[in-house]
Amino acid sequence: MGTETHCPYCSLQCGMRLVAPAGASASPLPARTAVEVREWPEFPVNRGALCRKGWTATGLHRHRERLTQPLVRSLVTGELEPTSWESALDLVAARLVALRGEHGPDSIGVFGGGGLTNEKAYQLGKFARVAIGTSQIDYNGRWCMSSAASAGTRALGLDRGLPFPLVDIEHTDVVVLVGSNLAETMPPAARHVAALRARGGQVVVIDPRRTATAEQADVFVQPVPGTDLALAQAVLHQVIADGNVDDAYVASRTSGFAAVQDSVSSWWPERAERVTGVPAPEIRALAALLGAAERVMVLTARGAEQHASGSDIVLGWINVALALGMCGREYAGYGCLTGQGNGQGGREHGQKSDQLPGYRMIDDPAAREHVAGVWGVTPRSLPGRGKSAYELLSSLGEPEGVRALLVFGSNIVVSAPNASFVSSRLDALSLLVVADIVMSETAARADVVLPITQWAEETGTMTNLEGRVILRQQAITPPRGVLSDLAILRGLASRLASPIAFSEDPEEIFAELARASAGGRADYAGISHDRVRKEQGVFWPCPDRAHPGTPRMFLSSFAHADGRARFHVVEHRGAVEQPDAEHPLHLTTGRVLAQYQSGAQTRRVRDLPDDGPFVEIHPMLARRLGVDDGEEVRLTTRRGTMTAPARVVDTIRPDTVFVPFHWVGANLLTNDALDPVSRMPEFKACAVAVAPVRSDRWHAREPAGELG
């Protein structure tokens, strides 16, 4: 039978079983036991299907690079050297107490991750605000789903990535994928798209690259990077012109349409063609397709969201869905394809700088009173709103900024935009503490490295892209010398003289999380570990034990006080950085099938191919540059330089190049311009120069003397 659990990677959180060799019966299994992944066909999200990453998910179990001892950087040699847990935690706590005493609690920062369990994310926010007293906490999910979260909250009143189960894709008539390559980033989800097409539905893919997902599409639209909003405005303009607005729905279930109608009146398809590069007839055909369909589903992903205008881009596409009368209808509406494993739950329970558990806002007096009551502290003792992720990192080592940073579940050196600058800020810290399972690029720069348990060695809940709370169950005993993040937080809290005690028991912590979330937007009050285990997941909101959970939201009302969805007037701004004579091309970034996020885990799995970074270049551009397939090219932006081999492909626009971000390199180039609402950096579009080089060795570096 094995242990029923879930994949450690993306937001699908595919169900799987971990099975031991014949004869092994202990639960959890001894640390050195070899385990294998088996299908779990009864779990509804993936029905037994797994991608290559899922099938090889145990690849880091017993890995030779696994960290199993705390490490402290020697003041004599400058090297990381083994130490005991007591010594490591004593050292960290003493340094934090000294910094807090001299510079105040906001001199200490905490940086979390969208892969942490709900229990860890909740406890991390509580630890920062109560045990340390700092407002300076944020997480890497700010760089993934924040624009969609902001837009969903503003338009619909509440952010839950998909307000319907993933399987609903199979029953719509047209699905529009804006900036999503789900065939490579979450392959088991592609079966739902295939099922939709098998029953006669149509798939639209909007992407600057003709990806594996686009190859499965009925309609492929290929805009210039950063012009998704102009395309949405033109589509809405044409929907209105064709008389395909659902007037009765707009009148009864929404507000603000008249202003939006006026704002898109000038976005005729020919104007949009000049901005997006998409021919006007294609725009008209897309609008006609959507206008004629009974059910339309618009799904955005990072390609549309990771822009300095990402929240407006998403609002533009929500406007289209609302005008068509789709949001809040069964098998239709708007949704966000959340990326990280707990990208949904990670943004609900307090590790964001502006947030308390239950998706409450930290500057709401009622929210502060409720959560403080659950925690056993006074509301006035809780700090206020802190800096967003990139702004927090930009402040590192500054006189009035963060002087010590604790990192859980993030590899900042690879994943941050303008990474050379961020790395320089990490090096300016008085103390950098990183908890990780391997020596990531960020851990290698740390003063203290704390070895932690990995997914199969611990129990905890995740909330997948549908809002389904699921349970990862421990299958294996951790190696000796390794602690869980929860045990580390408990140990540090006691040493910091926290006014309240911290548990390390995940079930006990989840029960407290449920109480803290009660009455909030993300209400988990009726959910427990036992219930999730029995029901194969529970959809929030679920306010009490008798409540069945909420697979489909907004069917009768939206989450604003008046029950109506909001149209929003938005204006196309385009990428902050446009091509010019010095940097004449567009650069965009993304994932590849075999790797995940910063690659700290997947690059170490032997059975996953690791060919290193590459640069996709269109044949026309390659000929103009004199570049052959496989030849090294140099990419230069205003922030940095990298070199990698060219892949000459006809699947990308001739004015655009693509680089995957799983290795050091891509984010040396990317722009750190921020969305004014979501504080999302502009990962997906910047200006770049490309030139051939003569080198047979890949490297990435920053230009000497620039932007340090």
mmCIF file of C-alpha atoms in Angstrom, residues 26 42 61 77 163 173 237 268 293 298 304 314 353 369 388 431 438 441 446-447 454 480 521 563 617 622 628 660 683:
data_model
loop_
_atom_site.group_PDB
_atom_site.id
_atom_site.type_symbol
_atom_site.label_atom_id
_atom_site.label_comp_id
_atom_site.label_asym_id
_atom_site.label_seq_id
_atom_site.Cartn_x
_atom_site.Cartn_y
_atom_site.Cartn_z
ATOM 1 C CA ALA A 26 8.042 0.238 9.958
ATOM 2 C CA GLU A 42 -7.708 7.546 -6.524
ATOM 3 C CA HIS A 61 16.730 10.776 -0.469
ATOM 4 C CA THR A 77 39.444 30.390 7.889
ATOM 5 C CA PRO A 163 -12.039 29.173 -7.872
ATOM 6 C CA ASP A 173 -16.012 25.277 -24.270
ATOM 7 C CA HIS A 237 -13.025 46.274 -27.554
ATOM 8 C CA TRP A 268 -9.330 48.829 -32.091
ATOM 9 C CA ALA A 293 -18.837 30.307 -26.760
ATOM 10 C CA VAL A 298 -9.427 32.473 -18.859
ATOM 11 C CA ALA A 304 1.278 37.411 -17.986
ATOM 12 C CA VAL A 314 -4.543 40.238 -15.040
ATOM 13 C CA SER A 353 4.693 41.452 4.866
ATOM 14 C CA GLU A 369 -7.330 41.646 17.665
ATOM 15 C CA SER A 388 7.866 43.531 0.091
ATOM 16 C CA LEU A 431 24.347 37.671 9.781
ATOM 17 C CA VAL A 438 21.493 20.955 0.269
ATOM 18 C CA GLU A 441 23.901 28.983 -3.926
ATOM 19 C CA ALA A 446 25.607 32.079 4.678
ATOM 20 C CA ASP A 447 27.228 32.561 8.072
ATOM 21 C CA GLN A 454 12.686 17.232 3.323
ATOM 22 C CA ARG A 480 20.587 11.872 12.067
ATOM 23 C CA ARG A 521 -11.152 35.246 3.777
ATOM 24 C CA GLY A 563 -21.751 40.700 -3.782
ATOM 25 C CA ILE A 617 17.030 32.336 -30.855
ATOM 26 C CA ALA A 622 20.702 33.740 -35.753
ATOM 27 C CA ASP A 628 25.050 28.564 -35.425
ATOM 28 C CA PRO A 660 15.405 29.378 -18.545
ATOM 29 C CA PHE A 683 11.037 38.967 -14.719
#
